C-alpha positions as CSV (number, residue, x, y, z in Angstrom):
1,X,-22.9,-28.4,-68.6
2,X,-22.0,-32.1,-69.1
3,X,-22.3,-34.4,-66.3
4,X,-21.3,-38.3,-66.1
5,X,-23.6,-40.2,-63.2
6,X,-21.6,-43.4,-62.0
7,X,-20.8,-45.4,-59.2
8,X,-17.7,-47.3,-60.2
9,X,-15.3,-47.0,-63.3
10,X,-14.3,-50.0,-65.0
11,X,-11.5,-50.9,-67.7
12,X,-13.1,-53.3,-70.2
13,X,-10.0,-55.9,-69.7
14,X,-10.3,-55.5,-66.0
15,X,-11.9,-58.0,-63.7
16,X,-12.7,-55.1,-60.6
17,X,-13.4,-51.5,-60.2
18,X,-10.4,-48.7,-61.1
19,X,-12.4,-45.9,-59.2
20,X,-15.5,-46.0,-56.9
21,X,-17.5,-43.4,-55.9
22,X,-19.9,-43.1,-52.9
23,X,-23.4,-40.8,-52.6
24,X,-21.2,-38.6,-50.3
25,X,-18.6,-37.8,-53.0
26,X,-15.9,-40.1,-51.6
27,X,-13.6,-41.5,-54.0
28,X,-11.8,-45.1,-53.8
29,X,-8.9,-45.8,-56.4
30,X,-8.1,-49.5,-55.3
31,X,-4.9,-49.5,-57.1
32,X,-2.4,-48.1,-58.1
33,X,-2.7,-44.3,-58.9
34,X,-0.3,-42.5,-61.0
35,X,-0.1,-38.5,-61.6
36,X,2.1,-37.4,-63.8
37,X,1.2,-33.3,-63.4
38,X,1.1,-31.7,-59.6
39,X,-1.2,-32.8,-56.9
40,X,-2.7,-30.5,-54.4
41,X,-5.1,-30.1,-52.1
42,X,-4.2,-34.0,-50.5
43,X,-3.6,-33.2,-47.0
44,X,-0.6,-32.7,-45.3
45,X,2.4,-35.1,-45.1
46,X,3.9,-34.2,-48.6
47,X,7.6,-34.3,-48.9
48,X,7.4,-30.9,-50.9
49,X,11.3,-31.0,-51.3
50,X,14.4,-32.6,-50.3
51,X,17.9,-30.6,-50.2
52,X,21.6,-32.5,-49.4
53,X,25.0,-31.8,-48.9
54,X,27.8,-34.3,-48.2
55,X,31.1,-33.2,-46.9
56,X,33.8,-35.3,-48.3
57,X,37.4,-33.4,-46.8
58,X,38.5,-33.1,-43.2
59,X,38.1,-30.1,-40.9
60,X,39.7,-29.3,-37.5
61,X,39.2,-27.1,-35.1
62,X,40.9,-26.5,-31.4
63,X,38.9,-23.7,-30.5
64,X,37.8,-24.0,-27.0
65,X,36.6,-20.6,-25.7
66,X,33.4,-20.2,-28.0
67,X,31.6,-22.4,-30.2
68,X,32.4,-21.7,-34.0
69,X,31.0,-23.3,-37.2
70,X,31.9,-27.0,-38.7
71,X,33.4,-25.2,-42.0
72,X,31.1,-26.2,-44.9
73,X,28.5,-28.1,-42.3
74,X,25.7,-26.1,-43.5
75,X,22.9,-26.4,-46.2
76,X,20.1,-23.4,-47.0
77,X,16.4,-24.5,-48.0
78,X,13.2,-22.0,-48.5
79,X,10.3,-23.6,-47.4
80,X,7.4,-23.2,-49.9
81,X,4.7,-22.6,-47.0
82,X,5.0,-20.6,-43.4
83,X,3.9,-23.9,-41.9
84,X,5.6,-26.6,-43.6
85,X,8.1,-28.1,-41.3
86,X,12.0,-29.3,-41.8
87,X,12.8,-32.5,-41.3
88,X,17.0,-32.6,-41.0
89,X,18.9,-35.9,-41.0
90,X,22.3,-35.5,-40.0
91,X,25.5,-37.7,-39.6
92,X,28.8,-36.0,-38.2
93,X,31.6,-38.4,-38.0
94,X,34.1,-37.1,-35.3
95,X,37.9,-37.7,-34.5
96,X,39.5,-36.9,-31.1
97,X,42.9,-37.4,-29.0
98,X,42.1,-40.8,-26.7
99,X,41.9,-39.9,-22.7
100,X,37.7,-39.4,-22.1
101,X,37.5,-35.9,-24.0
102,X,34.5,-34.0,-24.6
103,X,32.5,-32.3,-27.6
104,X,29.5,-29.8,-27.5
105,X,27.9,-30.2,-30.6
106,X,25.2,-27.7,-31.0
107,X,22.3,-28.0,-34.8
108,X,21.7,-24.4,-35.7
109,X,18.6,-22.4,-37.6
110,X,20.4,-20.0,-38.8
111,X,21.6,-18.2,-35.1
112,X,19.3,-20.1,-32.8
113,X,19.8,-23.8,-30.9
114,X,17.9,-26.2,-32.3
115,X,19.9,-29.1,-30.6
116,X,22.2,-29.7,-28.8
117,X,24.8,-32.5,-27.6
118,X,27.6,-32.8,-24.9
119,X,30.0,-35.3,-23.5
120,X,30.4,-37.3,-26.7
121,X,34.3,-38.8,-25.6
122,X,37.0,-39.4,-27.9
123,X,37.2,-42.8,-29.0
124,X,40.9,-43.2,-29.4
125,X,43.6,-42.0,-31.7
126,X,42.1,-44.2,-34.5
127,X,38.2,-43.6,-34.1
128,X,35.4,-42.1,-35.4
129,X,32.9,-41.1,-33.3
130,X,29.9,-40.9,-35.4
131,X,27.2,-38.5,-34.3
132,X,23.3,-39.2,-36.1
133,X,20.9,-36.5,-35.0
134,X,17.2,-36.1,-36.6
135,X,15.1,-33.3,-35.9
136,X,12.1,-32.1,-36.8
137,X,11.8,-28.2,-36.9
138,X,9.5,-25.5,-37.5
139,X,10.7,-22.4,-39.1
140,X,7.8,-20.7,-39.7
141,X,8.9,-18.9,-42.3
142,X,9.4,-19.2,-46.2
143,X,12.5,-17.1,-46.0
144,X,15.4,-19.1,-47.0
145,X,16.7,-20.6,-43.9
146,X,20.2,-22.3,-42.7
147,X,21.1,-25.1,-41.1
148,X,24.4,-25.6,-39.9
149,X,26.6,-27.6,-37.3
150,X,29.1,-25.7,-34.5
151,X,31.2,-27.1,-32.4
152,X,34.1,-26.7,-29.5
153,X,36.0,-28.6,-26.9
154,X,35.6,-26.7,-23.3
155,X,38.4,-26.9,-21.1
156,X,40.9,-28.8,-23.0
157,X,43.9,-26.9,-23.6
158,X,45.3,-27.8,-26.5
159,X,43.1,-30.5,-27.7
160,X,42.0,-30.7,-31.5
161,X,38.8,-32.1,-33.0
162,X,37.8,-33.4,-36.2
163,X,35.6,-34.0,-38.7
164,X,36.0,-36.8,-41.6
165,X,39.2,-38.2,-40.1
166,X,40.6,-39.7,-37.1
167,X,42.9,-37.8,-34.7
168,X,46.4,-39.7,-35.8
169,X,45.6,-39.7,-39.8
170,X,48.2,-42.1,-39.8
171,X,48.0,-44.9,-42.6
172,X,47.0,-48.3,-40.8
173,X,44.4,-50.3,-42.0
174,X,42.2,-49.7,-38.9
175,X,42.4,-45.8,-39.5
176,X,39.0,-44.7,-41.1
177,X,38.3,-41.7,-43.1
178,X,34.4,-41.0,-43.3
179,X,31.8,-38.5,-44.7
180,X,29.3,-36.0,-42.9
181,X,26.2,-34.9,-44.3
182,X,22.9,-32.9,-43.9
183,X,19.4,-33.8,-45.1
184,X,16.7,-31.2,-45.3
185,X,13.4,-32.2,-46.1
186,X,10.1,-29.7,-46.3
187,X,7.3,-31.5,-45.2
188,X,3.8,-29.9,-46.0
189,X,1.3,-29.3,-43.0
């Protein structure tokens, strides 16, 4: 078997040390270090993977008895490992009638609560209400697993939400027309 002794790893043209090594076995790269295969065995930390979905169109809903699901608001990832977690970035931009009404918002894995928001008021006929949630989750699993968004208005008759667009959709220059998205990210333990 072949066996190189050193201390320190040198390029000829450089003026200090690429790679040190100590008598435990520690290694030091000073610089830069670049891997152009797969790296393992570094800890946790790792983003292993990064999924995204941006919804560009409007949706509505004026469902007030139950909760129901933001259509298209969702975005499936398989974690790689039962204890990597998922780290979900989120921005909801919401439209509702002026007058002080209020949203539950609820982040779902798949059918369980993951969070959870209330009393977000309307913000006028020509507003957005934009809603940024980030949460960091652990599925332990490395089924494929669902993120989505639901949503209602309790005890508002008649009263409409939505999503991407303002409640008037009229064309003034003050009206804004957004986009929602999700962001999961699998971060290794």
């Amino acid at each position: 078997m072949s066996r190189v002794i050193a201390n320190a790893y040198r390029h000829t043209a450089a003026s200090a040390d690429a790679i040190t090594l100590d008598s435990s076995g520690n290694v030091t790269f000073p610089a830069n270090a670049t891997c152009s295969g797969t790296a393992s065995g570094f800890g946790g930390g790792k983003v292993l993977q990064v999924v995204s979905f941006e919804k560009t169109t409007a949706a509505s809903t004026a469902n007030q008895s139950a909760r129901v699901d933001i259509p298209s608001m969702s975005l499936a990832i398989t974690p790689s490992a039962s204890n990597s977690k998922i780290l979900i970035h989120s921005d909801l931009n919401i439209g509702m009638p002026s007058g002080g009404y209020h949203i539950n918002l609820h982040l779902m894995r798949d059918s369980t609560d993951i969070a959870e928001g209330t009393g977000a008021a309307g913000s006028g006929n020509f507003g957005n209400e934009p809603i940024h949630t980030t949460v960091l989750d652990s599925p332990n699993t490395t089924n494929q697993t669902t993120y989505k968004w639901q949503w209602h208005i309790p005890n508002y008759n008649n009263q409409e939400m939505y999503l991407n667009r303002n409640h008037s959709q009229q064309d003034y220059a003050y009206n804004t027309w957004k986009s929602s998205r999700i962001i999961l990210m699998e971060i290794g333990a």
